[in-house]
Amino acid sequence: MLFVLSEIEQRWSDISLVLSKQLLKNEEIRKDDNILKTMAYIRDLVYKWMNQASTFEAFGAVLTVIRNLSMVDLIEKFFDEHSLNGLSDVEQRPSLTSKYINLLLVVDSKRLLRILREMVSAWPKKLGITSARDLMSCVAEMVKLARCHPNIGKACVGFYKSDLGMVLSSEFGFLLMFAFCNIDRYKTLMMTELTKAFQKLWNFKESVHEFGWIENSGVGNVVAIVEDQITCLVQRLEEDVEAFELLFEPTVLLLQSLLKLPSTRDITIVDGRVADGCPIWLFASKVLV
């Protein structure tokens, strides 16, 4: 079964299917003194349910109904109507992201990658702006999905490796990279990728001191965004129980791995304190403290 529904959602989907199939035995139905084609009426009703579903589980129940009624073209209609503007609407973004995560279960691999890209790009990190609200529930939903469905997890990991700059510049993508370290299947790989990414970025940052003209390049902007992402991540760990449970261990493991890099061994100690050293070591130690 694709969707693991709660008892309430399961009962709702079962009842909805029984009623819908019963109605579809008739070519036409009467509603408010109007004669309507039954198929058109059911399709419109189910599509309204797609838009009105307010939780991850409720939307999953609607998708169960859609698949059982062989109305999967409604999924394509949903994408067509929402892909251009829906995720750009800050108010709709959390709810629509949750629905997109659910839809990963019913699309082909090509569409899956397109959805991942849309979700990641919909949550850009802006320097100096506080963390986006209502994001951690989407991250948690994505982790549960990837843990149970290896094809989705594998697609996510492949996307992270191929579009690292986009992922690191996105709040959703950045948090997901850390959260995937909580999935045993991907823990070692994702921690290695994170460590390499941070090492490359801070090597670049060191070069800026010598070649200041590249500071405003695309990579320079990514460095600044990643530093801001870490600041916001630490704040989330302090304020959000869900974030702490999902992201604390990966955060500590990453910082510890950065402290152990061969390039961080040259440290200058003066009066028992670190006076100078590798920038990435100084960064990691400061965040840990």
PDB file of C-alpha atoms in Angstrom:
ATOM      1  CA  MET A   1       0.000   0.000   0.000  1.00  0.00           C
ATOM      2  CA  LEU A   2       1.400   3.401  -0.974  1.00  0.00           C
ATOM      3  CA  PHE A   3      -0.192   5.479   1.760  1.00  0.00           C
ATOM      4  CA  VAL A   4      -0.143   4.579   5.427  1.00  0.00           C
ATOM      5  CA  LEU A   5      -3.362   6.208   6.583  1.00  0.00           C
ATOM      6  CA  SER A   6      -4.659   6.650  10.090  1.00  0.00           C
ATOM      7  CA  GLU A   7      -7.897   4.892  10.992  1.00  0.00           C
ATOM      8  CA  ILE A   8      -9.909   8.067  10.401  1.00  0.00           C
ATOM      9  CA  GLU A   9      -8.427   8.760   6.956  1.00  0.00           C
ATOM     10  CA  GLN A  10      -8.744   5.098   5.989  1.00  0.00           C
ATOM     11  CA  ARG A  11     -12.414   5.026   6.930  1.00  0.00           C
ATOM     12  CA  TRP A  12     -13.006   8.280   5.069  1.00  0.00           C
ATOM     13  CA  SER A  13     -11.371   6.974   1.891  1.00  0.00           C
ATOM     14  CA  ASP A  14     -13.274   3.668   2.131  1.00  0.00           C
ATOM     15  CA  ILE A  15     -16.633   5.414   2.564  1.00  0.00           C
ATOM     16  CA  SER A  16     -15.862   7.942  -0.188  1.00  0.00           C
ATOM     17  CA  LEU A  17     -14.978   5.132  -2.588  1.00  0.00           C
ATOM     18  CA  VAL A  18     -18.152   3.172  -1.829  1.00  0.00           C
ATOM     19  CA  LEU A  19     -20.372   6.234  -2.293  1.00  0.00           C
ATOM     20  CA  SER A  20     -18.566   7.377  -5.441  1.00  0.00           C
ATOM     21  CA  LYS A  21     -18.756   3.955  -7.083  1.00  0.00           C
ATOM     22  CA  GLN A  22     -22.425   3.705  -6.166  1.00  0.00           C
ATOM     23  CA  LEU A  23     -23.142   7.088  -7.758  1.00  0.00           C
ATOM     24  CA  LEU A  24     -21.173   6.161 -10.873  1.00  0.00           C
ATOM     25  CA  LYS A  25     -23.615   3.330 -11.549  1.00  0.00           C
ATOM     26  CA  ASN A  26     -25.916   6.080 -12.782  1.00  0.00           C
ATOM     27  CA  GLU A  27     -25.059   8.130 -15.841  1.00  0.00           C
ATOM     28  CA  GLU A  28     -26.745  11.228 -14.424  1.00  0.00           C
ATOM     29  CA  ILE A  29     -27.645  12.544 -10.981  1.00  0.00           C
ATOM     30  CA  ARG A  30     -29.868  15.321  -9.694  1.00  0.00           C
ATOM     31  CA  LYS A  31     -28.300  18.068  -7.565  1.00  0.00           C
ATOM     32  CA  ASP A  32     -30.080  21.276  -6.547  1.00  0.00           C
ATOM     33  CA  ASP A  33     -32.768  20.673  -9.179  1.00  0.00           C
ATOM     34  CA  ASN A  34     -30.106  20.307 -11.866  1.00  0.00           C
ATOM     35  CA  ILE A  35     -29.332  17.195 -13.871  1.00  0.00           C
ATOM     36  CA  LEU A  36     -25.577  16.543 -13.928  1.00  0.00           C
ATOM     37  CA  LYS A  37     -23.340  13.979 -15.571  1.00  0.00           C
ATOM     38  CA  THR A  38     -22.254  11.724 -12.726  1.00  0.00           C
ATOM     39  CA  MET A  39     -18.656  11.294 -13.895  1.00  0.00           C
ATOM     40  CA  ALA A  40     -18.120  15.054 -14.279  1.00  0.00           C
ATOM     41  CA  TYR A  41     -19.679  15.693 -10.878  1.00  0.00           C
ATOM     42  CA  ILE A  42     -17.496  13.102  -9.120  1.00  0.00           C
ATOM     43  CA  ARG A  43     -14.348  14.390 -10.840  1.00  0.00           C
ATOM     44  CA  ASP A  44     -15.085  17.979  -9.785  1.00  0.00           C
ATOM     45  CA  LEU A  45     -15.820  16.852  -6.240  1.00  0.00           C
ATOM     46  CA  VAL A  46     -12.629  14.815  -5.920  1.00  0.00           C
ATOM     47  CA  TYR A  47     -10.552  17.670  -7.318  1.00  0.00           C
ATOM     48  CA  LYS A  48     -12.061  20.014  -4.722  1.00  0.00           C
ATOM     49  CA  TRP A  49     -10.967  17.521  -2.072  1.00  0.00           C
ATOM     50  CA  MET A  50      -7.416  17.716  -3.420  1.00  0.00           C
ATOM     51  CA  ASN A  51      -7.366  21.476  -2.980  1.00  0.00           C
ATOM     52  CA  GLN A  52      -9.180  21.499   0.352  1.00  0.00           C
ATOM     53  CA  ALA A  53      -7.167  18.762   2.117  1.00  0.00           C
ATOM     54  CA  SER A  54      -5.333  20.515   4.936  1.00  0.00           C
ATOM     55  CA  THR A  55      -3.054  17.774   6.274  1.00  0.00           C
ATOM     56  CA  PHE A  56      -0.539  15.323   4.846  1.00  0.00           C
ATOM     57  CA  GLU A  57      -2.731  12.369   5.856  1.00  0.00           C
ATOM     58  CA  ALA A  58      -5.944  13.875   4.453  1.00  0.00           C
ATOM     59  CA  PHE A  59      -4.301  14.520   1.094  1.00  0.00           C
ATOM     60  CA  GLY A  60      -2.982  10.962   1.079  1.00  0.00           C
ATOM     61  CA  ALA A  61      -6.540   9.719   1.621  1.00  0.00           C
ATOM     62  CA  VAL A  62      -7.747  11.768  -1.358  1.00  0.00           C
ATOM     63  CA  LEU A  63      -4.973  10.309  -3.521  1.00  0.00           C
ATOM     64  CA  THR A  64      -6.097   6.827  -2.505  1.00  0.00           C
ATOM     65  CA  VAL A  65      -9.588   7.649  -3.763  1.00  0.00           C
ATOM     66  CA  ILE A  66      -8.195   9.088  -7.002  1.00  0.00           C
ATOM     67  CA  ARG A  67      -6.143   6.006  -7.768  1.00  0.00           C
ATOM     68  CA  ASN A  68      -8.994   3.621  -6.993  1.00  0.00           C
ATOM     69  CA  LEU A  69     -11.356   5.583  -9.247  1.00  0.00           C
ATOM     70  CA  SER A  70      -8.733   5.650 -12.045  1.00  0.00           C
ATOM     71  CA  MET A  71      -8.750   9.455 -12.099  1.00  0.00           C
ATOM     72  CA  VAL A  72      -4.977   9.909 -12.031  1.00  0.00           C
ATOM     73  CA  ASP A  73      -5.225  12.609 -14.713  1.00  0.00           C
ATOM     74  CA  LEU A  74      -6.478  14.860 -11.897  1.00  0.00           C
ATOM     75  CA  ILE A  75      -2.946  14.723 -10.502  1.00  0.00           C
ATOM     76  CA  GLU A  76      -1.615  16.212 -13.728  1.00  0.00           C
ATOM     77  CA  LYS A  77      -4.319  18.879 -13.567  1.00  0.00           C
ATOM     78  CA  PHE A  78      -3.249  19.684 -10.011  1.00  0.00           C
ATOM     79  CA  PHE A  79       0.369  20.130 -11.114  1.00  0.00           C
ATOM     80  CA  ASP A  80      -0.611  22.289 -14.073  1.00  0.00           C
ATOM     81  CA  GLU A  81      -2.648  24.643 -11.899  1.00  0.00           C
ATOM     82  CA  HIS A  82      -0.198  24.921  -9.011  1.00  0.00           C
ATOM     83  CA  SER A  83       3.332  24.510 -10.356  1.00  0.00           C
ATOM     84  CA  LEU A  84       3.662  28.038 -11.756  1.00  0.00           C
ATOM     85  CA  ASN A  85       2.396  30.165  -8.863  1.00  0.00           C
ATOM     86  CA  GLY A  86       1.380  27.970  -5.938  1.00  0.00           C
ATOM     87  CA  LEU A  87       4.768  27.387  -4.320  1.00  0.00           C
ATOM     88  CA  SER A  88       5.723  31.048  -4.732  1.00  0.00           C
ATOM     89  CA  ASP A  89       2.833  32.054  -2.465  1.00  0.00           C
ATOM     90  CA  VAL A  90       4.319  32.186   1.038  1.00  0.00           C
ATOM     91  CA  GLU A  91       0.947  31.519   2.655  1.00  0.00           C
ATOM     92  CA  GLN A  92       0.229  28.435   0.538  1.00  0.00           C
ATOM     93  CA  ARG A  93       3.806  27.176   0.426  1.00  0.00           C
ATOM     94  CA  PRO A  94       3.828  24.897   3.530  1.00  0.00           C
ATOM     95  CA  SER A  95       0.526  23.215   2.654  1.00  0.00           C
ATOM     96  CA  LEU A  96       1.388  22.823  -1.022  1.00  0.00           C
ATOM     97  CA  THR A  97       4.871  21.503  -0.217  1.00  0.00           C
ATOM     98  CA  SER A  98       3.265  18.853   1.985  1.00  0.00           C
ATOM     99  CA  LYS A  99       0.977  17.868  -0.892  1.00  0.00           C
ATOM    100  CA  TYR A 100       3.879  17.735  -3.331  1.00  0.00           C
ATOM    101  CA  ILE A 101       5.726  15.405  -0.950  1.00  0.00           C
ATOM    102  CA  ASN A 102       2.699  13.115  -0.946  1.00  0.00           C
ATOM    103  CA  LEU A 103       2.579  13.197  -4.737  1.00  0.00           C
ATOM    104  CA  LEU A 104       6.127  11.833  -4.934  1.00  0.00           C
ATOM    105  CA  LEU A 105       4.549   8.449  -4.261  1.00  0.00           C
ATOM    106  CA  VAL A 106       2.471   8.414  -7.435  1.00  0.00           C
ATOM    107  CA  VAL A 107       4.672  10.006 -10.117  1.00  0.00           C
ATOM    108  CA  ASP A 108       7.357   8.599 -12.402  1.00  0.00           C
ATOM    109  CA  SER A 109      11.074   9.227 -11.842  1.00  0.00           C
ATOM    110  CA  LYS A 110      11.241  12.147 -14.283  1.00  0.00           C
ATOM    111  CA  ARG A 111       8.359  13.986 -12.630  1.00  0.00           C
ATOM    112  CA  LEU A 112       9.780  13.111  -9.205  1.00  0.00           C
ATOM    113  CA  LEU A 113      12.981  15.038  -9.936  1.00  0.00           C
ATOM    114  CA  ARG A 114      10.990  18.004 -11.241  1.00  0.00           C
ATOM    115  CA  ILE A 115       8.956  18.087  -8.033  1.00  0.00           C
ATOM    116  CA  LEU A 116      12.099  17.918  -5.902  1.00  0.00           C
ATOM    117  CA  ARG A 117      13.587  20.842  -7.801  1.00  0.00           C
ATOM    118  CA  GLU A 118      10.389  22.886  -7.446  1.00  0.00           C
ATOM    119  CA  MET A 119      10.171  22.259  -3.711  1.00  0.00           C
ATOM    120  CA  VAL A 120      13.823  23.073  -3.060  1.00  0.00           C
ATOM    121  CA  SER A 121      13.760  26.257  -5.153  1.00  0.00           C
ATOM    122  CA  ALA A 122      10.515  27.376  -3.468  1.00  0.00           C
ATOM    123  CA  TRP A 123      12.283  27.845  -0.110  1.00  0.00           C
ATOM    124  CA  PRO A 124      15.249  30.157  -0.886  1.00  0.00           C
ATOM    125  CA  LYS A 125      17.340  31.313   2.069  1.00  0.00           C
ATOM    126  CA  LYS A 126      17.597  35.080   2.197  1.00  0.00           C
ATOM    127  CA  LEU A 127      20.464  36.607   4.149  1.00  0.00           C
ATOM    128  CA  GLY A 128      19.486  38.135   7.467  1.00  0.00           C
ATOM    129  CA  ILE A 129      15.904  36.854   7.293  1.00  0.00           C
ATOM    130  CA  THR A 130      14.604  34.678  10.123  1.00  0.00           C
ATOM    131  CA  SER A 131      13.911  30.999   9.545  1.00  0.00           C
ATOM    132  CA  ALA A 132      10.828  30.106   7.534  1.00  0.00           C
ATOM    133  CA  ARG A 133       7.903  28.965   9.636  1.00  0.00           C
ATOM    134  CA  ASP A 134       6.010  25.696   9.168  1.00  0.00           C
ATOM    135  CA  LEU A 135       8.962  24.090   7.397  1.00  0.00           C
ATOM    136  CA  MET A 136      10.057  21.384   9.845  1.00  0.00           C
ATOM    137  CA  SER A 137       6.845  19.391   9.442  1.00  0.00           C
ATOM    138  CA  CYS A 138       7.558  19.183   5.693  1.00  0.00           C
ATOM    139  CA  VAL A 139      11.128  18.051   6.387  1.00  0.00           C
ATOM    140  CA  ALA A 140       9.883  15.373   8.792  1.00  0.00           C
ATOM    141  CA  GLU A 141       7.314  14.140   6.248  1.00  0.00           C
ATOM    142  CA  MET A 142       9.998  13.925   3.575  1.00  0.00           C
ATOM    143  CA  VAL A 143      12.306  11.909   5.834  1.00  0.00           C
ATOM    144  CA  LYS A 144       9.529   9.421   6.666  1.00  0.00           C
ATOM    145  CA  LEU A 145       8.802   9.004   2.965  1.00  0.00           C
ATOM    146  CA  ALA A 146      12.454   8.516   1.992  1.00  0.00           C
ATOM    147  CA  ARG A 147      12.962   6.027   4.813  1.00  0.00           C
ATOM    148  CA  CYS A 148      10.067   3.848   3.613  1.00  0.00           C
ATOM    149  CA  HIS A 149      10.533   4.299  -0.144  1.00  0.00           C
ATOM    150  CA  PRO A 150      14.158   3.808  -1.279  1.00  0.00           C
ATOM    151  CA  ASN A 151      13.439   5.060  -4.812  1.00  0.00           C
ATOM    152  CA  ILE A 152      12.489   8.464  -3.404  1.00  0.00           C
ATOM    153  CA  GLY A 153      15.484   8.553  -1.063  1.00  0.00           C
ATOM    154  CA  LYS A 154      17.839   7.602  -3.886  1.00  0.00           C
ATOM    155  CA  ALA A 155      16.399  10.329  -6.121  1.00  0.00           C
ATOM    156  CA  CYS A 156      16.862  12.904  -3.350  1.00  0.00           C
ATOM    157  CA  VAL A 157      20.485  11.928  -2.766  1.00  0.00           C
ATOM    158  CA  GLY A 158      21.214  12.059  -6.496  1.00  0.00           C
ATOM    159  CA  PHE A 159      19.609  15.483  -6.731  1.00  0.00           C
ATOM    160  CA  TYR A 160      21.626  16.793  -3.780  1.00  0.00           C
ATOM    161  CA  LYS A 161      24.884  15.644  -5.362  1.00  0.00           C
ATOM    162  CA  SER A 162      24.097  17.101  -8.788  1.00  0.00           C
ATOM    163  CA  ASP A 163      22.623  20.447  -7.656  1.00  0.00           C
ATOM    164  CA  LEU A 164      24.503  21.110  -4.429  1.00  0.00           C
ATOM    165  CA  GLY A 165      24.575  24.889  -4.827  1.00  0.00           C
ATOM    166  CA  MET A 166      20.788  25.061  -5.162  1.00  0.00           C
ATOM    167  CA  VAL A 167      20.288  22.718  -2.211  1.00  0.00           C
ATOM    168  CA  LEU A 168      22.631  24.634   0.110  1.00  0.00           C
ATOM    169  CA  SER A 169      20.926  27.921  -0.830  1.00  0.00           C
ATOM    170  CA  SER A 170      17.481  26.559   0.030  1.00  0.00           C
ATOM    171  CA  GLU A 171      16.157  26.282   3.581  1.00  0.00           C
ATOM    172  CA  PHE A 172      14.227  23.149   2.670  1.00  0.00           C
ATOM    173  CA  GLY A 173      17.138  21.576   0.803  1.00  0.00           C
ATOM    174  CA  PHE A 174      19.685  22.482   3.488  1.00  0.00           C
ATOM    175  CA  LEU A 175      17.634  21.013   6.332  1.00  0.00           C
ATOM    176  CA  LEU A 176      16.882  17.891   4.298  1.00  0.00           C
ATOM    177  CA  MET A 177      20.589  17.210   3.754  1.00  0.00           C
ATOM    178  CA  PHE A 178      21.074  17.182   7.513  1.00  0.00           C
ATOM    179  CA  ALA A 179      17.872  15.223   8.134  1.00  0.00           C
ATOM    180  CA  PHE A 180      18.881  12.503   5.672  1.00  0.00           C
ATOM    181  CA  CYS A 181      21.822  11.768   7.970  1.00  0.00           C
ATOM    182  CA  ASN A 182      19.183  10.295  10.295  1.00  0.00           C
ATOM    183  CA  ILE A 183      18.324   7.618   7.740  1.00  0.00           C
ATOM    184  CA  ASP A 184      20.671   4.658   8.214  1.00  0.00           C
ATOM    185  CA  ARG A 185      20.729   3.905   4.481  1.00  0.00           C
ATOM    186  CA  TYR A 186      22.121   7.358   3.635  1.00  0.00           C
ATOM    187  CA  LYS A 187      23.849   8.467   6.847  1.00  0.00           C
ATOM    188  CA  THR A 188      27.462   7.813   5.830  1.00  0.00           C
ATOM    189  CA  LEU A 189      27.047   9.116   2.282  1.00  0.00           C
ATOM    190  CA  MET A 190      25.226  12.312   3.257  1.00  0.00           C
ATOM    191  CA  MET A 191      27.652  13.116   6.076  1.00  0.00           C
ATOM    192  CA  THR A 192      30.540  12.674   3.636  1.00  0.00           C
ATOM    193  CA  GLU A 193      28.851  14.950   1.095  1.00  0.00           C
ATOM    194  CA  LEU A 194      28.153  17.617   3.721  1.00  0.00           C
ATOM    195  CA  THR A 195      31.718  17.521   5.007  1.00  0.00           C
ATOM    196  CA  LYS A 196      33.164  17.823   1.496  1.00  0.00           C
ATOM    197  CA  ALA A 197      30.799  20.677   0.651  1.00  0.00           C
ATOM    198  CA  PHE A 198      31.704  22.673   3.765  1.00  0.00           C
ATOM    199  CA  GLN A 199      35.411  22.009   3.229  1.00  0.00           C
ATOM    200  CA  LYS A 200      35.260  23.282  -0.361  1.00  0.00           C
ATOM    201  CA  LEU A 201      33.274  26.361   0.612  1.00  0.00           C
ATOM    202  CA  TRP A 202      35.657  27.328   3.408  1.00  0.00           C
ATOM    203  CA  ASN A 203      38.678  26.703   1.199  1.00  0.00           C
ATOM    204  CA  PHE A 204      37.111  29.195  -1.162  1.00  0.00           C
ATOM    205  CA  LYS A 205      36.547  31.614   1.707  1.00  0.00           C
ATOM    206  CA  GLU A 206      40.249  31.483   2.574  1.00  0.00           C
ATOM    207  CA  SER A 207      41.105  32.335  -1.030  1.00  0.00           C
ATOM    208  CA  VAL A 208      38.968  35.464  -0.818  1.00  0.00           C
ATOM    209  CA  HIS A 209      41.553  37.041   1.462  1.00  0.00           C
ATOM    210  CA  GLU A 210      44.076  36.722  -1.337  1.00  0.00           C
ATOM    211  CA  PHE A 211      41.749  37.374  -4.285  1.00  0.00           C
ATOM    212  CA  GLY A 212      39.132  39.758  -2.949  1.00  0.00           C
ATOM    213  CA  TRP A 213      37.628  40.285  -6.377  1.00  0.00           C
ATOM    214  CA  ILE A 214      35.938  36.862  -6.295  1.00  0.00           C
ATOM    215  CA  GLU A 215      34.106  37.525  -3.039  1.00  0.00           C
ATOM    216  CA  ASN A 216      30.968  38.630  -4.842  1.00  0.00           C
ATOM    217  CA  SER A 217      30.931  35.640  -7.180  1.00  0.00           C
ATOM    218  CA  GLY A 218      28.211  32.987  -7.073  1.00  0.00           C
ATOM    219  CA  VAL A 219      30.282  30.755  -4.801  1.00  0.00           C
ATOM    220  CA  GLY A 220      30.946  33.682  -2.480  1.00  0.00           C
ATOM    221  CA  ASN A 221      27.207  34.202  -2.105  1.00  0.00           C
ATOM    222  CA  VAL A 222      26.722  30.517  -1.309  1.00  0.00           C
ATOM    223  CA  VAL A 223      29.335  30.750   1.474  1.00  0.00           C
ATOM    224  CA  ALA A 224      27.483  33.664   3.071  1.00  0.00           C
ATOM    225  CA  ILE A 225      24.148  31.875   2.750  1.00  0.00           C
ATOM    226  CA  VAL A 226      25.503  28.652   4.273  1.00  0.00           C
ATOM    227  CA  GLU A 227      26.891  30.574   7.265  1.00  0.00           C
ATOM    228  CA  ASP A 228      23.458  32.134   7.708  1.00  0.00           C
ATOM    229  CA  GLN A 229      21.831  28.713   7.306  1.00  0.00           C
ATOM    230  CA  ILE A 230      23.954  27.336  10.155  1.00  0.00           C
ATOM    231  CA  THR A 231      23.014  30.281  12.372  1.00  0.00           C
ATOM    232  CA  CYS A 232      19.326  29.636  11.689  1.00  0.00           C
ATOM    233  CA  LEU A 233      19.800  25.889  12.181  1.00  0.00           C
ATOM    234  CA  VAL A 234      21.303  26.415  15.632  1.00  0.00           C
ATOM    235  CA  GLN A 235      18.383  28.704  16.477  1.00  0.00           C
ATOM    236  CA  ARG A 236      15.939  26.021  15.357  1.00  0.00           C
ATOM    237  CA  LEU A 237      17.674  23.459  17.569  1.00  0.00           C
ATOM    238  CA  GLU A 238      17.199  25.759  20.544  1.00  0.00           C
ATOM    239  CA  GLU A 239      13.543  26.576  19.881  1.00  0.00           C
ATOM    240  CA  ASP A 240      11.964  23.644  18.017  1.00  0.00           C
ATOM    241  CA  VAL A 241      11.635  20.198  19.609  1.00  0.00           C
ATOM    242  CA  GLU A 242      10.979  18.521  16.252  1.00  0.00           C
ATOM    243  CA  ALA A 243      14.086  20.136  14.763  1.00  0.00           C
ATOM    244  CA  PHE A 244      16.177  19.092  17.762  1.00  0.00           C
ATOM    245  CA  GLU A 245      15.091  15.453  17.499  1.00  0.00           C
ATOM    246  CA  LEU A 246      15.746  15.297  13.764  1.00  0.00           C
ATOM    247  CA  LEU A 247      18.754  17.577  13.261  1.00  0.00           C
ATOM    248  CA  PHE A 248      20.789  17.776  16.472  1.00  0.00           C
ATOM    249  CA  GLU A 249      22.852  14.611  16.002  1.00  0.00           C
ATOM    250  CA  PRO A 250      23.678  15.290  12.309  1.00  0.00           C
ATOM    251  CA  THR A 251      24.697  18.856  13.170  1.00  0.00           C
ATOM    252  CA  VAL A 252      27.082  17.736  15.909  1.00  0.00           C
ATOM    253  CA  LEU A 253      28.512  14.953  13.727  1.00  0.00           C
ATOM    254  CA  LEU A 254      29.194  17.388  10.886  1.00  0.00           C
ATOM    255  CA  LEU A 255      30.929  19.907  13.125  1.00  0.00           C
ATOM    256  CA  GLN A 256      33.025  17.158  14.715  1.00  0.00           C
ATOM    257  CA  SER A 257      34.040  15.851  11.287  1.00  0.00           C
ATOM    258  CA  LEU A 258      35.081  19.376  10.261  1.00  0.00           C
ATOM    259  CA  LEU A 259      37.281  19.646  13.356  1.00  0.00           C
ATOM    260  CA  LYS A 260      39.027  16.390  12.386  1.00  0.00           C
ATOM    261  CA  LEU A 261      39.928  17.408   8.823  1.00  0.00           C
ATOM    262  CA  PRO A 262      43.693  17.229   8.093  1.00  0.00           C
ATOM    263  CA  SER A 263      43.679  20.893   7.062  1.00  0.00           C
ATOM    264  CA  THR A 264      42.481  21.961  10.521  1.00  0.00           C
ATOM    265  CA  ARG A 265      45.425  20.622  12.512  1.00  0.00           C
ATOM    266  CA  ASP A 266      47.543  23.788  12.481  1.00  0.00           C
ATOM    267  CA  ILE A 267      46.173  25.667  15.469  1.00  0.00           C
ATOM    268  CA  THR A 268      47.948  28.441  17.381  1.00  0.00           C
ATOM    269  CA  ILE A 269      47.356  28.408  21.142  1.00  0.00           C
ATOM    270  CA  VAL A 270      48.158  31.506  23.218  1.00  0.00           C
ATOM    271  CA  ASP A 271      47.541  31.566  26.980  1.00  0.00           C
ATOM    272  CA  GLY A 272      45.412  28.449  26.722  1.00  0.00           C
ATOM    273  CA  ARG A 273      43.186  29.902  23.998  1.00  0.00           C
ATOM    274  CA  VAL A 274      43.032  29.439  20.252  1.00  0.00           C
ATOM    275  CA  ALA A 275      44.608  32.545  18.738  1.00  0.00           C
ATOM    276  CA  ASP A 276      44.759  31.452  15.124  1.00  0.00           C
ATOM    277  CA  GLY A 277      43.936  28.478  12.954  1.00  0.00           C
ATOM    278  CA  CYS A 278      42.102  27.122   9.962  1.00  0.00           C
ATOM    279  CA  PRO A 279      38.895  29.156   9.364  1.00  0.00           C
ATOM    280  CA  ILE A 280      36.719  26.061   9.119  1.00  0.00           C
ATOM    281  CA  TRP A 281      38.094  24.788  12.459  1.00  0.00           C
ATOM    282  CA  LEU A 282      37.378  28.156  14.066  1.00  0.00           C
ATOM    283  CA  PHE A 283      33.886  28.155  12.567  1.00  0.00           C
ATOM    284  CA  ALA A 284      33.043  24.615  13.703  1.00  0.00           C
ATOM    285  CA  SER A 285      34.413  25.096  17.206  1.00  0.00           C
ATOM    286  CA  LYS A 286      32.505  28.368  17.631  1.00  0.00           C
ATOM    287  CA  VAL A 287      29.201  26.772  16.601  1.00  0.00           C
ATOM    288  CA  LEU A 288      29.758  23.772  18.880  1.00  0.00           C
ATOM    289  CA  VAL A 289      30.401  26.027  21.842  1.00  0.00           C
TER     290      VAL A 289
END
